Each structure stands twice: as C-alpha cells, then as structure tokens.
Amino acid sequence: MRQSLPEDYPNKESVKRTGQALSKRQALAGDSVRFAPLRCICQVLSYARRHLHESGLLRNKAATSRPPRDKESNEMSIRDTQAWKALEQQLEAGMRDVHLKTLFQQPARFKTFSLDAAGIQLDLSKQRWTPEVRENLIALAREADVPNAIQRLLSGERVNLTEDRPALHTALRLPRDAKLEVEGVEVVSEVHATLDKMETLVDKLLDGQWRGATGKPITDVVNLGVGGSDLGPLMVTSALSDFEVKNAHEVSTHFASTMDGSQLADFLSWLNPETTLFILSSKSFGTIDTLSNASTALDWLAKRLGGDEELIKRFHFVGVSTKPEKMTEWGIAPANQLLFWDWVGGRYSLWSAIGLPIAIRVGMDNFRRLLAGAHAMDEHFRTAELEENLPVQLALVGIWNVNFLDIRSHAVLPYDGRLKHLPGYFQQLEMESNGKSVTNDEQQVDYSTCPVIWGEIGPNGQHAFYQLLHQGTQPVACDFLAPINRYNNVEDEHFREDLMAQHRLGLANCFAQSRVLMLGDDAVKSDGTPPSYKRYRGNQPSSTMLFDSLDPATLGALIALYEHKVFVQGTIWDIDSFDQWGVELGKKIATETEEIIATQQGLDSLDDSSRGLIESIWRGQQGK
Ligand code: F6P
C-alpha cells in the first residue's frame, strides 16, 4: 500500500522555494543558481534527519555557536559539487601519485598548458595535472558560478559581503573615457580627478617647486604607511627602478612602516629636515603604526626647524586616505590631501593615490602605463573564456594543488633582483585576502583555503632554501617569474654585454631549477645509481611566467593577474576575499597591553606567560 507523505516532506514546490529562499548574502552574491540541484537532495536528507531526531533514533549534537557544516544545512559546500567529486575520483584513480616525468610523456604539454595575455606568458605544463583534470577544474569554476562572480566584481556589486561594499580596484585603472556608475555615482570621473590632482603634486615636486618651510626644494620623500599602504608602492618603485624620471629635479623616495620606529630612526639620522616631505598613507587614517611614525617625524621636524607646527605640517606633510576629516584633524591642509574610496581594499590600493611614491619615482606617465597594463589584464579577465583565462587558470591550478594534492606551501621566486619585494607583496595580497575559514554563509569550511605564501629572489633562494625544495619532506608549489629581455638599452656596449650575459645566466638557472624540481634525477643522464643523499625525487609542481620586459604596463598586468587569481579562488572557497577581520583582535589586545606596560597596572588580568614577559621588560628597562 502506498503511504501518503507527511505535510512537511519536501516536494517539488518546497524544493523550489528552498532554492529561492536565499539569505541576503547569497542574493547579493548572486548565488541563486549555485549548487541548486544539490540543495534539493540536501533538503530531503535534512527532512530525514529531522524526523530521526524527533523519533529519538538520532541523538542531538551539542549546540555550538558556529556549527560545523553538515547535511542539515541548506548551504552546500563546494565539496558537494559534481566537479569536486570527479576531481577526487581522478585523484584516487592515479593522479595523487603520478610523477611529473610520467605526465611529460604526453606530447606537446607546453603547448597544451601555455597561455598568453597582456604581455604575460604563463606555462602551467609543469603542474601535476592533465587536460582531464583541467576540464573538471573548469567545471568546478562553473559550479561555483565564477563567470557571474567576475561580472559582479567588475560592475561594482557589493562583493565584500561582511563590509557590505564593492571591491572596485579595477575602477581605478579604467581609462578616462570609460563609464562606470556604482550605486548612482559615476566613479571614473572621480578617479581621474584624483589622478589629475596627484599629477599636479608630482609635477610640483619633480620641478623642484615644492619647497619646505625654509624655502629649499624638497629632495626626499618618506612614505609612512604599513600593509597595503606600504607594500604596493615599495614593491613597484623597486621593480620599476629602471624607469626613474630623468632630467628632473631629483627626489628620492623612502619607506618607513615598522611601528617600532627602526626604519624611520635610520632615515632621520641622515635626512635633512629642511628638504624632507612625509606622506601619511593610511586608508583608515587610524593605524597606530603609521600615526606613531608620523608623530615622531613631526617632532623631529619641529625640533630642528622650530617655528609654527601648522606651518611645518603644511610644507612637510601630504596625506593619502579615505578619511578627509581625520586628515584635517591631524593637521593636513586640504590642498595636501589625496582621497580614495572605501571600495578600495588596502592591499588593492596601489592603483589609487596610495601609489603617490610610485608616481614620484617613475613619473605620472609611467604610473598611468602601470594602470593601463592592469586594465588590459582586467579586460582579459572579463572577456576570455575560462579555458583561456590566465587568472582563472592560475587560480584553478592552485585549487588543485591545495585541495586535492594537499600542497599548502607556495613559493614565489622571481629571477630578477628588481622584484625582491614581490613575495612580500603577494603574501599580503593572498594571505590577507584568502586566509579565511568561514564561508560567506558563516559556515566553517570543510576544506583548506589559502596556502602559506613565501619566497625570495630565486637565485638567492638557490643558496638558501632550495635544498628543502629539492630534498626536503615538504611538497611546495613554486611560481617562477622572469623577464625575457633585460639590459638591451644599456648604452655602454661592453657593460651591456656583461649584463646581458648575467641575465642569460639568471634565465638558465630559472629553467634549470624548475626542470630539476619537475624531473628530479631524471633531469640528467647518469651512469649508475647515486647514493640516497645525492638523489632528487622531483615531482615538485611549478608555474613559470615570462614577460617581454619588466616595464610599467607588464608589471601592472602581472599584479592584476594575481589579484584576480585571488578573487577566483575566494569565489570557489566561498569566502570574502576583501575583508580582514583576523587582524583586529591583535590590535585591540596590543592597545590594552601597551597601557599595562606603560602604567605598570593590570598585570593580574593577563596569562602567566604574558605576565612573565612584561615583568622581564620592566626589570630589564630598570637595569635589574
Ligand atoms: O591591519 C591590516 C590592515 O588593515 C591592512 O589591511 C592594511 O593594508 C593595513 O592594515 C594598513 O591600513 P591603513 O591603510 O588603514 O593604515
């Protein structure tokens, strides 16, 4: 006999409703189609479970404030998608153990896995994947709704869900004649108005027309900022050192970020206060690291130049922030304020007025070329099919490494000394963006997210940590980066030849290292079996990025490539790549701890270790 179903049993209509009854976040994230078929299955499972609980056949789990993701939730994990399961099957069917040397028996791997866009050639053939794995990864991107997410990002939807705002760094590099209206405001004209104000300021400095309080032209600019207000400008000014403005009044740029004052103290020991300008770079204008450096700099100027503090601020300080009122309160004259917008994340802000030190160093034309290069990559990201899309492919291979091959360490290895700050810059970009473990629906993730990003100039790393890459126990994914051309414009012929030979040496090492990491012992023919300590197992995956030369446009495209890679991975992991709540608690506790150290009160509220350490400071500072 056929039993009639209970009223609350999921039927066609209720399943449809569930698919539609999305949380505000999902709706904002355009998540309406995501995992829809799986939601139906889930709802049936949820029904069964609920009734088993009610009948006492299943015990209730202890309630927690943030329950681990389980089948009772309507929110599906990316792990429940068909593509994820297919990838797991591929892993079990041999991909987990297959060696890169075996994969390289497939013909034309380089052609199969090479991509090109905006001046960057990306070789993904040394990754431990096959065309079939790549197909499933693309299917995964589709199931995670990546194509729509890209359009939402670029059109200015509020993709930063926890802070309820867009993440529109791409708008900062739109050309002047572009249009982008976001929530009723035409942003492109605002962006270009700020760029124009920045240009006026840069020209004044480079023409020697910006004078200090005693009338002497400014010769040194010190950027006081930290995190995104430091790392981007620092990295780019170093990377574009060959593009320094020539035939202009010479202005040097310096960076001081550390709150302990050590970098600043060094600069202040030799800079001339009469000719030094400070840029206070802070999106929030509330970061203690920067404000403490600013206060020390102000005291240094006031002590040496004497006179009116207001005057000193007017001649020796520029502010870059989203908070004009805080800059004014600090004493920055409105004419010296450059603004940007809260829809620009700190680690995505070098394209805004935060890039002022870059423009001072390489000139505004080159700064605009940097923006144009990034825009070219944005256009590629927006229009290219997933199969051809560099940021998407870079992201997908990262997902394969982290979530399937379980490789959680990722080294960035530039073969160009000018890119020495690139690993540090990518560290913030990736780890602050995707170092998260809670999904957009506030569920605990049940998969790994961002790997540990680290790195160093490749040739220097060879003499430091490559030993571990070749013979250690950790799997590490590597990104090798190198320009094809270097030194071609050096005027002195002999010097040019020497330097070009050095560049060739660098390239040879770059390719040799990635080859040995891939093939291990098989990279060379050997007569016998070497002892175990001389053996190389290989099978460390890597990507290689080549670019014609390290110029502003290519660098812009390269940075944008990684920004978008981060976004695609964040979309697949279903996390907010644009907030950074994980840094807040430490700041709060530091403020309280500082109070305890300074007042010598409140020690009892701390744990035993912190008490012991603080007492050591007190004893040590009293010379006991
Ligand atoms: O504490 C982390 C952080 O907020 C970063 O995201 C940011 O780049 C950095 O601090 C500096 O912040 P601000 O530019 O507001 O001084």
mmCIF file of C-alpha atoms in Angstrom, residues 226 259 284 286-289 432 580-594:
data_model
loop_
_atom_site.group_PDB
_atom_site.id
_atom_site.type_symbol
_atom_site.label_atom_id
_atom_site.label_comp_id
_atom_site.label_asym_id
_atom_site.label_seq_id
_atom_site.Cartn_x
_atom_site.Cartn_y
_atom_site.Cartn_z
ATOM 1 C CA VAL A 226 52.002 49.907 6.538
ATOM 2 C CA MET A 259 55.814 50.689 14.405
ATOM 3 C CA SER A 284 41.717 54.383 7.685
ATOM 4 C CA GLY A 286 43.760 55.293 12.276
ATOM 5 C CA THR A 287 46.599 52.787 12.070
ATOM 6 C CA ILE A 288 48.811 53.205 15.101
ATOM 7 C CA ASP A 289 51.937 52.024 13.234
ATOM 8 C CA GLU A 432 45.119 38.558 3.997
ATOM 9 C CA GLN A 580 40.457 41.129 7.145
ATOM 10 C CA TRP A 581 38.733 40.623 10.478
ATOM 11 C CA GLY A 582 41.532 38.347 11.601
ATOM 12 C CA VAL A 583 43.834 41.318 12.225
ATOM 13 C CA GLU A 584 41.515 43.211 14.567
ATOM 14 C CA LEU A 585 41.769 41.328 17.856
ATOM 15 C CA GLY A 586 45.560 41.559 17.968
ATOM 16 C CA LYS A 587 45.356 45.357 17.529
ATOM 17 C CA LYS A 588 42.851 45.656 20.399
ATOM 18 C CA ILE A 589 44.864 43.487 22.764
ATOM 19 C CA ALA A 590 48.037 45.406 21.850
ATOM 20 C CA THR A 591 46.405 48.679 22.916
ATOM 21 C CA GLU A 592 45.450 47.171 26.275
ATOM 22 C CA THR A 593 48.893 45.613 26.681
ATOM 23 C CA GLU A 594 50.628 48.905 25.930
#
